[in-house]
mmCIF file of C-alpha atoms in Angstrom:
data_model
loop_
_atom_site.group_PDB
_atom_site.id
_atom_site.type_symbol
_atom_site.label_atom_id
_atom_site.label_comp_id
_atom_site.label_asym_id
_atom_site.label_seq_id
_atom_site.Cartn_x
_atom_site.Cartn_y
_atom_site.Cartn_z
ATOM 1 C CA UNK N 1 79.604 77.387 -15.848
ATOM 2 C CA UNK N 2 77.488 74.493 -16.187
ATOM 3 C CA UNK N 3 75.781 73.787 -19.493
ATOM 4 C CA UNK N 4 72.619 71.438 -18.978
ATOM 5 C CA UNK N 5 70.458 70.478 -22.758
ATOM 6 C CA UNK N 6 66.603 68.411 -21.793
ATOM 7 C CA UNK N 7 64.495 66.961 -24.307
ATOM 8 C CA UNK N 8 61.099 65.931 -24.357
ATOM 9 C CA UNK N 9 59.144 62.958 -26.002
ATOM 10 C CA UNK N 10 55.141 63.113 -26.236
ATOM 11 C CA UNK N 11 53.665 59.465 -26.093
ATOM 12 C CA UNK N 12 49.937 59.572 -27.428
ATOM 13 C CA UNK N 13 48.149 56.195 -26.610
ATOM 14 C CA UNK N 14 45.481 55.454 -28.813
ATOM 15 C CA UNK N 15 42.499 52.723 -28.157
ATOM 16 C CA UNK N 16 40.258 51.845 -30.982
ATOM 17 C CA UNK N 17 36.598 51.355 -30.435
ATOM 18 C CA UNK N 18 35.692 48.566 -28.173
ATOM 19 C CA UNK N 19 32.167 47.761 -27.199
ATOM 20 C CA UNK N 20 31.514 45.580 -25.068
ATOM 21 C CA UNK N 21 27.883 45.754 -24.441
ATOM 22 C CA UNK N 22 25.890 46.707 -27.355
ATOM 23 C CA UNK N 23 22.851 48.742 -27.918
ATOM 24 C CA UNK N 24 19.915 46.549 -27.514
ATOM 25 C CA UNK N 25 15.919 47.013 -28.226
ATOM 26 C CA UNK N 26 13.536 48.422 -25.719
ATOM 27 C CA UNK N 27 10.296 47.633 -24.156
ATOM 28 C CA UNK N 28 8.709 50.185 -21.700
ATOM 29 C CA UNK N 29 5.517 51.125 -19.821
ATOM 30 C CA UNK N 30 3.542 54.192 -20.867
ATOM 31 C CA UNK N 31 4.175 56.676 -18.679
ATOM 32 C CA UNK N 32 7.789 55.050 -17.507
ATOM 33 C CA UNK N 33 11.074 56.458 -18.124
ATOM 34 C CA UNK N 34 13.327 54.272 -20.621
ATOM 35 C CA UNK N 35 17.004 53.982 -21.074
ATOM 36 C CA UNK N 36 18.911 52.528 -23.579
ATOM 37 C CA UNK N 37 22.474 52.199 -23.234
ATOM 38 C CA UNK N 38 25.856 51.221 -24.582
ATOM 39 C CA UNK N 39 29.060 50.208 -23.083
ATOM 40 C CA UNK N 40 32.227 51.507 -24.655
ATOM 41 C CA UNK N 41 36.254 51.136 -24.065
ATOM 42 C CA UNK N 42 38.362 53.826 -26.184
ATOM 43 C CA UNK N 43 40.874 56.003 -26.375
ATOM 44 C CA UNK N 44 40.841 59.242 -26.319
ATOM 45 C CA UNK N 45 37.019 58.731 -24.837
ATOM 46 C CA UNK N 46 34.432 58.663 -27.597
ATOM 47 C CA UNK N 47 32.030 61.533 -28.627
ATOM 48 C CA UNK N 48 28.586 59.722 -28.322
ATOM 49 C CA UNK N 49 25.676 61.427 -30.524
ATOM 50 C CA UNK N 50 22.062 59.987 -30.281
ATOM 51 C CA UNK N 51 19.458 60.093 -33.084
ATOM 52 C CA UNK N 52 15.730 59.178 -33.330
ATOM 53 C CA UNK N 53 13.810 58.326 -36.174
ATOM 54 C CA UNK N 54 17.799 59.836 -37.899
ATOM 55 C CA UNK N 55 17.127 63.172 -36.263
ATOM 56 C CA UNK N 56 19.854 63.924 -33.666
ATOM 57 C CA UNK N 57 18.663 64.527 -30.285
ATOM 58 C CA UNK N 58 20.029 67.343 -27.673
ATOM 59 C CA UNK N 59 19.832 67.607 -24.055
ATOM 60 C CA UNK N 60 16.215 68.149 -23.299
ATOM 61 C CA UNK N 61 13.449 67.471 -20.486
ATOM 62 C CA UNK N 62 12.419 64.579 -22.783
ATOM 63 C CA UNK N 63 15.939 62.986 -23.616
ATOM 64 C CA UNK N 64 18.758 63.029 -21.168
ATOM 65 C CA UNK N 65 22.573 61.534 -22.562
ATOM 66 C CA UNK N 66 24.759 60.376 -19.891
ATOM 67 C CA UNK N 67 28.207 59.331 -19.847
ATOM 68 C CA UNK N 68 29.498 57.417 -16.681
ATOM 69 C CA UNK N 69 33.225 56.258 -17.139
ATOM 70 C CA UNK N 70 32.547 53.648 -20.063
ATOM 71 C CA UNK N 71 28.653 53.752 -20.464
ATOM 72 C CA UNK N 72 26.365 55.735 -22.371
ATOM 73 C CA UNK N 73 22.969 56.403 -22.028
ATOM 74 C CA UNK N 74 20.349 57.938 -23.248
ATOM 75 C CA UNK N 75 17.185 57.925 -20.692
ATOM 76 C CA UNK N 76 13.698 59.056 -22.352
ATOM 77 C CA UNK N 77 11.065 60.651 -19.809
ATOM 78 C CA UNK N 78 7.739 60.184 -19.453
ATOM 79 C CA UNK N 79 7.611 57.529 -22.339
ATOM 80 C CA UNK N 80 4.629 58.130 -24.967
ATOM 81 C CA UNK N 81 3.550 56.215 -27.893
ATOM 82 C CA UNK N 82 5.337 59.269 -29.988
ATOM 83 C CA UNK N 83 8.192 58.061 -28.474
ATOM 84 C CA UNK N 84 8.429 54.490 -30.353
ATOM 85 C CA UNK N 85 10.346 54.314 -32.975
ATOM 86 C CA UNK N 86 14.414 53.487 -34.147
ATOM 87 C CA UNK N 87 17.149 54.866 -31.810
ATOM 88 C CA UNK N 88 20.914 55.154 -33.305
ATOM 89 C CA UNK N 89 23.904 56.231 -31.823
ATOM 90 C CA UNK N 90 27.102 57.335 -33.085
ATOM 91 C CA UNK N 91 30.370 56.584 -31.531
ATOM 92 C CA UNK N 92 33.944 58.253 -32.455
ATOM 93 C CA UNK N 93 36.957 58.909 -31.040
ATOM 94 C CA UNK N 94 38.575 60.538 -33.653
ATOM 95 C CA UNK N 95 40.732 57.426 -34.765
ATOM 96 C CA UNK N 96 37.668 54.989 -34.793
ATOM 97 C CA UNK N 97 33.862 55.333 -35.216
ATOM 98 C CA UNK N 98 31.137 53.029 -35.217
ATOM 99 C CA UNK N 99 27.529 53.013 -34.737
ATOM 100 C CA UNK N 100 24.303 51.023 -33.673
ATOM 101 C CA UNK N 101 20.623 51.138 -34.178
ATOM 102 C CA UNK N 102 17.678 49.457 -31.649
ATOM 103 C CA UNK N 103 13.926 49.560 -31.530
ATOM 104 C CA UNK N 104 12.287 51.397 -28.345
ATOM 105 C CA UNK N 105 9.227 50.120 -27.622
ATOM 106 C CA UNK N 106 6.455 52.582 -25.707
ATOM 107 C CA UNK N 107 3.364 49.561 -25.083
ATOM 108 C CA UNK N 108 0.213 49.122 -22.563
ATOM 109 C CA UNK N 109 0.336 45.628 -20.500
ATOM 110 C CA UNK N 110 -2.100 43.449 -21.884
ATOM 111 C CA UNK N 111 -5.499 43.879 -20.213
ATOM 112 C CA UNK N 112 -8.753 41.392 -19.505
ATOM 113 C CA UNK N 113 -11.747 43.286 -20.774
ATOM 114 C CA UNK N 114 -14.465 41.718 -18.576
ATOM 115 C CA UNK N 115 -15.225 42.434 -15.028
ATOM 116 C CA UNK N 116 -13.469 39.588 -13.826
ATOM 117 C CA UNK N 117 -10.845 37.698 -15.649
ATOM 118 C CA UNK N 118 -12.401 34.344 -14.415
ATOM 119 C CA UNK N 119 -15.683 32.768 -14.762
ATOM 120 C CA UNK N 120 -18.215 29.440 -15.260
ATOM 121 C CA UNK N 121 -19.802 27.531 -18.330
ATOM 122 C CA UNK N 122 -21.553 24.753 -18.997
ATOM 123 C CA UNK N 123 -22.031 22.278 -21.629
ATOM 124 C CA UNK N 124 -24.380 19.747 -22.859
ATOM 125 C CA UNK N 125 -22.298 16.053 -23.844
ATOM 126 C CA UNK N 126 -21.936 15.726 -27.211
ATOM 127 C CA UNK N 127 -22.749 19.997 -28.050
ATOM 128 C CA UNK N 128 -20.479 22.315 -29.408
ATOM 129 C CA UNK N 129 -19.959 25.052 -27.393
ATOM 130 C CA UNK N 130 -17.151 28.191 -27.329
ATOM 131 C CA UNK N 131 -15.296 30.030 -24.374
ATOM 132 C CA UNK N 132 -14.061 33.789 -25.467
ATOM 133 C CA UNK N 133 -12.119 35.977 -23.694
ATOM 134 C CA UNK N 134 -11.535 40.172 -25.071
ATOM 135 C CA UNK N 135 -8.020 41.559 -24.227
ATOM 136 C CA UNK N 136 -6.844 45.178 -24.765
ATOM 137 C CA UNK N 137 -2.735 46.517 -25.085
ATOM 138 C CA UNK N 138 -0.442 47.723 -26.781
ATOM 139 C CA UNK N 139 1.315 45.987 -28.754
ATOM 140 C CA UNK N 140 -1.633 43.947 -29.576
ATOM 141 C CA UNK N 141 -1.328 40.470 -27.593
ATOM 142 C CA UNK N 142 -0.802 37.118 -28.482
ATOM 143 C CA UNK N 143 -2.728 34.804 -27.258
ATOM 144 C CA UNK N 144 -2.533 31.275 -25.838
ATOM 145 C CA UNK N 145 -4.768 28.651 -24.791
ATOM 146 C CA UNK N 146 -3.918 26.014 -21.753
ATOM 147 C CA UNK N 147 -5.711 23.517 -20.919
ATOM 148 C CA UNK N 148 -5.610 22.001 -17.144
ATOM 149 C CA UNK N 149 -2.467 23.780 -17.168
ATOM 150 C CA UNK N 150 -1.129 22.473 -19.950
ATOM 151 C CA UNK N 151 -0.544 24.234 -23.595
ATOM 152 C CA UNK N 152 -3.969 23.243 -25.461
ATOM 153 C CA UNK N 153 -2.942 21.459 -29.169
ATOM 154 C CA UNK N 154 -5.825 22.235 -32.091
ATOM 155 C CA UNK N 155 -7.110 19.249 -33.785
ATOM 156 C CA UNK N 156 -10.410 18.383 -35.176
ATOM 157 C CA UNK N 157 -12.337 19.128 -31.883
ATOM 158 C CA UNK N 158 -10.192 22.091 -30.847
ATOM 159 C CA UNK N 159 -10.107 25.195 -32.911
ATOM 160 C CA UNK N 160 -8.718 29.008 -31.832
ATOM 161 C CA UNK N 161 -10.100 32.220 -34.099
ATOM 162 C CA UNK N 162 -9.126 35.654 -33.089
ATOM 163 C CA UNK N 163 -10.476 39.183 -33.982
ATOM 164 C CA UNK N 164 -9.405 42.462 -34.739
ATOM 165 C CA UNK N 165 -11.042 44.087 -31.587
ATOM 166 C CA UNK N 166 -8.716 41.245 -29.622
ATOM 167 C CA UNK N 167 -11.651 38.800 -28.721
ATOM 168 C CA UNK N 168 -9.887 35.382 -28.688
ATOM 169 C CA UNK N 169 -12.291 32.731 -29.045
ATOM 170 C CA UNK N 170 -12.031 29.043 -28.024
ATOM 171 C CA UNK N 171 -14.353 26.648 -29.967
ATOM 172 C CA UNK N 172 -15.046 22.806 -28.728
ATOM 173 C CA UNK N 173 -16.603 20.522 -31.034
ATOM 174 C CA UNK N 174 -18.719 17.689 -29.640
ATOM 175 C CA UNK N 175 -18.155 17.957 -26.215
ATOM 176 C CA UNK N 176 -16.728 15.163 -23.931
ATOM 177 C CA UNK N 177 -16.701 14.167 -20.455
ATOM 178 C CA UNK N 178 -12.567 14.959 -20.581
ATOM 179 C CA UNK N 179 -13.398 18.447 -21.832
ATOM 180 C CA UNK N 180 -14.320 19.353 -18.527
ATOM 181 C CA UNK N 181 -12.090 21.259 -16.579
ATOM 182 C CA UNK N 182 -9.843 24.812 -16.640
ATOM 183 C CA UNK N 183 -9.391 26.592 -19.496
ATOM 184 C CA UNK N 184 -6.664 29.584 -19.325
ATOM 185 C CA UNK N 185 -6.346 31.871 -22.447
ATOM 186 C CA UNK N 186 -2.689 34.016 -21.256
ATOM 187 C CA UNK N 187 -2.514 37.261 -23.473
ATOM 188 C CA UNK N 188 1.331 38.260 -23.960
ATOM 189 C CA UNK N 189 2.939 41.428 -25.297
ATOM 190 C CA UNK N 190 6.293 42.684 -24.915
ATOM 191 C CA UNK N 191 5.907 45.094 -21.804
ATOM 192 C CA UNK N 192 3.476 42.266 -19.791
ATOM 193 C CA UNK N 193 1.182 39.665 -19.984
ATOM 194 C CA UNK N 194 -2.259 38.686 -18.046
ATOM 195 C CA UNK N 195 -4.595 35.495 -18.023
ATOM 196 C CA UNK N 196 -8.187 34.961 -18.170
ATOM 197 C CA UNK N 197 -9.459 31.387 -16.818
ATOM 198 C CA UNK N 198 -12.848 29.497 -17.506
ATOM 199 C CA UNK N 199 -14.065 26.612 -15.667
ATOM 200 C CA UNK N 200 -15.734 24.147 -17.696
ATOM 201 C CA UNK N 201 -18.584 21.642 -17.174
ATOM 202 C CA UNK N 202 -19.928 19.054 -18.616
ATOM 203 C CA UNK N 203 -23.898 18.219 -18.150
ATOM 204 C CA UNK N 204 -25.203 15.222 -19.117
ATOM 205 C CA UNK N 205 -28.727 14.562 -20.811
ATOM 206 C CA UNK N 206 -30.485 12.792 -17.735
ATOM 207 C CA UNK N 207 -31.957 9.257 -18.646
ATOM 208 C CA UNK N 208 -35.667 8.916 -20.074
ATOM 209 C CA UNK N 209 -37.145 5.746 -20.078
ATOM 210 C CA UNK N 210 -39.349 5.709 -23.305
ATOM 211 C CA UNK N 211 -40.054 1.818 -22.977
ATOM 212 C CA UNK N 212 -40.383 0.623 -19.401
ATOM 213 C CA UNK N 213 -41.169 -2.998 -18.061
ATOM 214 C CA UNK N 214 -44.183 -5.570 -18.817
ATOM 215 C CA UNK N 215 -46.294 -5.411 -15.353
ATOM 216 C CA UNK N 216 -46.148 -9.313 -15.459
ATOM 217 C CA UNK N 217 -43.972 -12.018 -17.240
ATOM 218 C CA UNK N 218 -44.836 -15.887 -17.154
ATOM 219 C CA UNK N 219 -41.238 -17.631 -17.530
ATOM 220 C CA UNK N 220 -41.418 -21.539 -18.338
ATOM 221 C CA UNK N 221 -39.162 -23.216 -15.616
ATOM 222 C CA UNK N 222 -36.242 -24.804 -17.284
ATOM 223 C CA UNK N 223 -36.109 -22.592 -20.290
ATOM 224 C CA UNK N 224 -35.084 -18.639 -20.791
ATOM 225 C CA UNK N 225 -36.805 -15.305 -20.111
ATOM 226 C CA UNK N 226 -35.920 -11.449 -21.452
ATOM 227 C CA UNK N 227 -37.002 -8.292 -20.001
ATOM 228 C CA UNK N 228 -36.373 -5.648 -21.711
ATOM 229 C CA UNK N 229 -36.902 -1.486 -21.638
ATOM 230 C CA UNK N 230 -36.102 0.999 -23.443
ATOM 231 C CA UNK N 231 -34.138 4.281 -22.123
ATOM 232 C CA UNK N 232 -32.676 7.376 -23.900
ATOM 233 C CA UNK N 233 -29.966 9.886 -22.069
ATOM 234 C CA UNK N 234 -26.226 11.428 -23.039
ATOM 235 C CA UNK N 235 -23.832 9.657 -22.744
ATOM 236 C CA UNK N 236 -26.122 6.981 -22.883
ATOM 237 C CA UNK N 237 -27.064 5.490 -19.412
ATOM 238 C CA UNK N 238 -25.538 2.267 -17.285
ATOM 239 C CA UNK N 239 -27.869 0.282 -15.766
ATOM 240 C CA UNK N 240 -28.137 -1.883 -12.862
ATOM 241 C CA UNK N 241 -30.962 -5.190 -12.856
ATOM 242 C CA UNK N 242 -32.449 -6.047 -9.722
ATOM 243 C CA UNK N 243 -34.737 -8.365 -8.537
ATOM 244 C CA UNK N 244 -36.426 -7.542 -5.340
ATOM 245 C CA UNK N 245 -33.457 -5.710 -3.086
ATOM 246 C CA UNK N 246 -31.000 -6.889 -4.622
ATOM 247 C CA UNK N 247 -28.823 -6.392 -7.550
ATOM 248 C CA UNK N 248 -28.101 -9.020 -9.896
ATOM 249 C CA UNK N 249 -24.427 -9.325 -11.211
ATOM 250 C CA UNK N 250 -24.272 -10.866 -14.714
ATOM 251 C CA UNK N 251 -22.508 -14.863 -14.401
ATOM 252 C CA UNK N 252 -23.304 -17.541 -16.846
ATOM 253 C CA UNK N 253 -26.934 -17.738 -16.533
ATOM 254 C CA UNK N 254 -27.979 -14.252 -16.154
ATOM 255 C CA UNK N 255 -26.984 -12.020 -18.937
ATOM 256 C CA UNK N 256 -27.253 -7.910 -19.203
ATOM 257 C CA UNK N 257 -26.769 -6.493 -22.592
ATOM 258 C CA UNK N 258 -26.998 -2.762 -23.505
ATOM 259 C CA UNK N 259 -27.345 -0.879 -26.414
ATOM 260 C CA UNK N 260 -24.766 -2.027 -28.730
ATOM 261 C CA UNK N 261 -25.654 -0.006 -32.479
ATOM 262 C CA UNK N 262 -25.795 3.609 -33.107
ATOM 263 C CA UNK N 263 -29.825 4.609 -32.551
ATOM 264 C CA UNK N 264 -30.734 1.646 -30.571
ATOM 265 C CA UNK N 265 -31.834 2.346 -26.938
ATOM 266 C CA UNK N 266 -32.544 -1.040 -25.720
ATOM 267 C CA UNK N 267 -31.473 -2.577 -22.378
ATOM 268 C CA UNK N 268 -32.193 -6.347 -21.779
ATOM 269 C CA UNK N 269 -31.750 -8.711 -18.955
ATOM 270 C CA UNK N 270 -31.677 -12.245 -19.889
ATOM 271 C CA UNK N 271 -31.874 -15.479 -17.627
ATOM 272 C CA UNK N 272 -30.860 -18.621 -19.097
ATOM 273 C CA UNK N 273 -31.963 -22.080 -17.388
ATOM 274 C CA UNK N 274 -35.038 -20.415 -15.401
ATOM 275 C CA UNK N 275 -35.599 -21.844 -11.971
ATOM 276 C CA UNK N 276 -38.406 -21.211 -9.319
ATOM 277 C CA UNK N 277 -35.611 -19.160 -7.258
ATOM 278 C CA UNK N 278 -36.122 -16.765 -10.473
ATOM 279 C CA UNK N 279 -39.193 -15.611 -9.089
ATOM 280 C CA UNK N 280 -39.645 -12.345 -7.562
ATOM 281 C CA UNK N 281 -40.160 -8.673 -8.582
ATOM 282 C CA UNK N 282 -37.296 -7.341 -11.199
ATOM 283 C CA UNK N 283 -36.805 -3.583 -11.848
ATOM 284 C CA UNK N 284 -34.088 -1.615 -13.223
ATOM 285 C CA UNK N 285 -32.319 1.486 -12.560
ATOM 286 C CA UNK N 286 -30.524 3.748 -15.463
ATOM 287 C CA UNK N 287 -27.949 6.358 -14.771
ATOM 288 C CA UNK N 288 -25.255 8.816 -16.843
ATOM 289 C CA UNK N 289 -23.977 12.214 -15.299
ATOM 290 C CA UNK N 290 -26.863 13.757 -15.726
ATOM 291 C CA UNK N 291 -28.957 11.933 -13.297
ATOM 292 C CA UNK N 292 -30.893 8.727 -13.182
ATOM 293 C CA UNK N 293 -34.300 6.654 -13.903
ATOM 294 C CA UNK N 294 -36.375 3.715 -12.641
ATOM 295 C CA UNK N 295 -38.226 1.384 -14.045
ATOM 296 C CA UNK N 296 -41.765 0.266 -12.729
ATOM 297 C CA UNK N 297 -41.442 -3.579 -11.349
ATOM 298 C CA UNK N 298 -41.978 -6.273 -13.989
ATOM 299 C CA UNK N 299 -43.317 -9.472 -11.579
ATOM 300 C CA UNK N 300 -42.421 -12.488 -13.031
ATOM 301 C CA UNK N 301 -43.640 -15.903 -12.327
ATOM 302 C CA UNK N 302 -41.717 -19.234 -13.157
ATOM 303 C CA UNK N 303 -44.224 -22.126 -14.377
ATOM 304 C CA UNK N 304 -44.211 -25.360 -16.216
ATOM 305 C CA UNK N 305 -46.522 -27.663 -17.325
ATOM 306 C CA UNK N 306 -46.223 -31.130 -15.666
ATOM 307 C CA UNK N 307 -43.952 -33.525 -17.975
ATOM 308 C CA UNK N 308 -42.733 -37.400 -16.905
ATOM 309 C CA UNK N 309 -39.432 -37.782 -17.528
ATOM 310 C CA UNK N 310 -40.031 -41.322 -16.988
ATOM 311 C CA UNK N 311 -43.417 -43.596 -16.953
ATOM 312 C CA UNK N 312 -44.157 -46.277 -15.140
ATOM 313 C CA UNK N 313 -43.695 -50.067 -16.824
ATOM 314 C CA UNK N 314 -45.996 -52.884 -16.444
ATOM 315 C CA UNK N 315 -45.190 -54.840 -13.503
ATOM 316 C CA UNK N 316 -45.611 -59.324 -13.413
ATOM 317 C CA UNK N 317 -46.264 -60.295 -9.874
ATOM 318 C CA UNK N 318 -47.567 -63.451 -8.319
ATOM 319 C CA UNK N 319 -50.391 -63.183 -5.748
ATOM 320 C CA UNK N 320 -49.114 -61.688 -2.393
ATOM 321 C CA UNK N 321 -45.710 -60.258 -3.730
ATOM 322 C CA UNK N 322 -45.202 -56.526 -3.533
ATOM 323 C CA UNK N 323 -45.493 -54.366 -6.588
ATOM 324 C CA UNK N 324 -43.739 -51.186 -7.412
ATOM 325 C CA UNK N 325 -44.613 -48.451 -9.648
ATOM 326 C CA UNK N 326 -41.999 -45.523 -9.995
ATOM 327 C CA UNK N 327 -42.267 -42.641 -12.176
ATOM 328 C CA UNK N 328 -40.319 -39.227 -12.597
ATOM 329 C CA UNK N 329 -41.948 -35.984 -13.139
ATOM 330 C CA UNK N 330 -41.325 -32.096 -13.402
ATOM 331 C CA UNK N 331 -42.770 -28.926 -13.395
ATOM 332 C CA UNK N 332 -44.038 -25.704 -11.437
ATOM 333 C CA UNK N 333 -45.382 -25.115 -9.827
ATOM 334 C CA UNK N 334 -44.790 -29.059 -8.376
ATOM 335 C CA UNK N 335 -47.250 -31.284 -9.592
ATOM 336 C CA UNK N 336 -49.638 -33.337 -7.983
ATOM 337 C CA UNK N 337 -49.410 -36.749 -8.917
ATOM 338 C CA UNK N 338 -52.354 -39.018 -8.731
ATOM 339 C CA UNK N 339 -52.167 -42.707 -9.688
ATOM 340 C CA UNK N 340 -54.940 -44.642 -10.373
ATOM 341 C CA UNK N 341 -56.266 -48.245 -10.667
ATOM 342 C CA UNK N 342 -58.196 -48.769 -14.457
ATOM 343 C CA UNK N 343 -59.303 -45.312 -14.208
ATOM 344 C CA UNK N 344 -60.038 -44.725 -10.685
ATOM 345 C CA UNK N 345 -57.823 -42.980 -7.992
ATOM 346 C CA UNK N 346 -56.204 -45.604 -5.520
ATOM 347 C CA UNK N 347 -56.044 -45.001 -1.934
ATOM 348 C CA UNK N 348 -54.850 -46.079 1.393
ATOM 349 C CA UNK N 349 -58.103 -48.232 1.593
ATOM 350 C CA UNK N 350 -57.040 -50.227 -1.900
ATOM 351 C CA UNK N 351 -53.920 -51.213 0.094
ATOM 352 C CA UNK N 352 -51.729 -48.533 -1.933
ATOM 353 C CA UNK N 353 -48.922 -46.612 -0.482
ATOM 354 C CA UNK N 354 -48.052 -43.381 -2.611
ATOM 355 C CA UNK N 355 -44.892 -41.470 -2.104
ATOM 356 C CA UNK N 356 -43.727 -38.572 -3.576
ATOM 357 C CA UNK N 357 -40.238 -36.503 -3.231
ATOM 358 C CA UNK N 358 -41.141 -33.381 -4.614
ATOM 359 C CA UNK N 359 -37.694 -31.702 -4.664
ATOM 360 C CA UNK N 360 -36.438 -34.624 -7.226
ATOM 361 C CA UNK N 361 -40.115 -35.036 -8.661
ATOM 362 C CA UNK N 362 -39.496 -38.680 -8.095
ATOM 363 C CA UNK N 363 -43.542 -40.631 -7.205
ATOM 364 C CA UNK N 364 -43.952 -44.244 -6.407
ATOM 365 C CA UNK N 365 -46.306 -46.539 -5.942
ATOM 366 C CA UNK N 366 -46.104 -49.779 -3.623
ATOM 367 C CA UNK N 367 -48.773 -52.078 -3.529
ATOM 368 C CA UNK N 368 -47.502 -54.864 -0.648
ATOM 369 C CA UNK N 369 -49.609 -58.362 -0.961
ATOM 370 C CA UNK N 370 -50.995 -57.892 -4.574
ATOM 371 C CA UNK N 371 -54.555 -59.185 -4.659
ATOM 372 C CA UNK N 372 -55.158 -60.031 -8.367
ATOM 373 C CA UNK N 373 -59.008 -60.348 -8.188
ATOM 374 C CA UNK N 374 -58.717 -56.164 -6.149
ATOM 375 C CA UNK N 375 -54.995 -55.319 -7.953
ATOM 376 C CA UNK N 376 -55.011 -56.458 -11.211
ATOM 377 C CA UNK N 377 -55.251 -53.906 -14.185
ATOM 378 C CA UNK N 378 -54.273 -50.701 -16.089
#
């Protein structure tokens, strides 16, 4: 008879608590269905219990815990603002326990309260003006402002105020050609986030001429001339001279200066060395982004009274040698140039020969075979 004895040995393996993803915080849609969840690895598996606001929650149509192999969840239906608030859960196995809390979040995308969330505005140069934009949601949004794209910096010129029924207002100080372009105002909560864009433009103040041209200006040949007007506009006007059809560039002699000092609105043209060529009919035109003027015509005619830039000088001749008189002289328009014999005019007949060069202004006199009883004198 065979005699057999067994024994047996019970080997309990035990796993503390590890998690290994951890409750986190929540952000859901009105109306969606949320889930937070936790990630567990333990031995013997974990009892998970799930609390809200510290009042423990059971299976229900509103909450739903779930356990599949190391995660737990709890999934809310339906989600309502009621629903926001602190979840905790508890985790033990018996030879561990631990336990987490996270915020669950029940919000309304952020919404653009006009009828379009994009429009048009215009401002004057050198205004102040503001661009607003009204967003609903919940959580209440944050707002930001972009300009062209890029985030928009306050300073001085640049300042952002927000009220409590979420209108966001931009204000722009002093306006500047640069200001013109896209402005985006992006409204961000923690379930979404929407934009509302305004296109902005800049107008100008179109040029008024409150001083125009002189109908006529005499200009001494050899010597300067201004013309001047007067003109008003933002930003404050260019200009371009012209005389006739065509436009005169400034150089050395011709010289265009605009308003240089804070209230003056004067616009000269200025031609230094004046020269018959100067002649002619000189008008301006005026022009900023808001449009452009043009003057009435200013005709201006070059004169000079005749001057000799050199005299003639007494001349010793014998009877029948050839005298010569010579003599320089200027002015405009040219001058005539009449010699004369002790006070009366000589001509071909008195055996004179007169020549004149008008371009150089250079006159002489030749008197070939000098009679001194016909020739001699003043």
């Amino acid at each position: 008879m065979n005699i057999y004895a067994q024994s047996f040995t019970l080997v309990l393996i035990l796993a503390p608590l590890n998690i290994t993803q951890s409750l986190t915080e929540q952000n859901v849609l009105l109306g969606q269905n949320g889930t937070l969840q936790i990630t567990c690895d333990a031995f013997p598996v974990p009892k998970v219990t799930w609390f809200f606001n510290d009042t423990e929650l059971k299976n229900s149509p509103k909450h739903k815990a779930e356990v599949k192999q190391n995660v737990f969840s709890l999934t809310v239906s339906k989600c309502d603002h009621p629903d926001t608030g602190i979840y905790r859960v508890l985790v033990d196995n018996g030879i561990d326990h631990t336990e987490q809390s996270a915020k669950f979040n029940v919000g309304v995308k952020p919404k653009v309260e006009a009828p379009k969330p994009a429009n048009d505005q215009t401002c004057t140069i050198d205004q102040d003006t503001q661009i607003s934009w009204k967003f609903s949601g919940i959580e209440k949004p944050h707002v930001t402002w972009f300009f062209n794209g890029q985030p928009l910096e306050t300073n001085e010129r640049f300042q952002i105020t927000e009220t409590e029924d979420g209108t966001s207002t931009l204000s722009i100080k002093n306006a500047e050609l640069t200001d013109k372009g896209v402005y985006t105002a992006k409204a961000t909560n923690a379930v979404g986030e929407t934009e509302a864009k305004t296109t902005l433009n800049i107008a100008g103040i179109k040029p008024v001429i409150t001083t125009d041209l002189d109908a006529t200006l005499q200009a001494t040949k050899g010597e300067s001339m201004t013309i001047k007007l007067s003109a008003t506009g933002t930003p404050k006007p260019d200009i371009v001279w012209s005389r006739g059809n065509d436009e005169l560039a400034p150089n050395d002699r011709i010289q265009v200066t605009p308003p240089t000092a804070e209230g003056d609105n004067s616009y000269t043209l200025t031609i230094l060395n004046v020269q018959p060529e100067d002649q002619g009919d000189y008008s301006a035109k005026i022009t900023n982004v808001g449009g452009s003027a043009k003057s009435k015509k200013c005709k201006v005619a070059v004169i000079k009274s005749p001057e000799f830039l050199a005299k003639p000088t007494t001349q010793e001749v014998q009877q029948g040698e050839t005298a010569v008189f010579e003599t320089k002289v200027d002015g405009y328009p040219i001058p005539k140039v009449i010699w004369l014999l002790n006070g009366k005019p000589l001509t071909p007949k008195d055996g004179a020969q007169i020549e004149m060069n008008a371009p150089t202004g250079d006159a002489k006199l030749t008197i070939p075979k000098v009679d001194l009883q016909q020739h001699a004198g003043s």
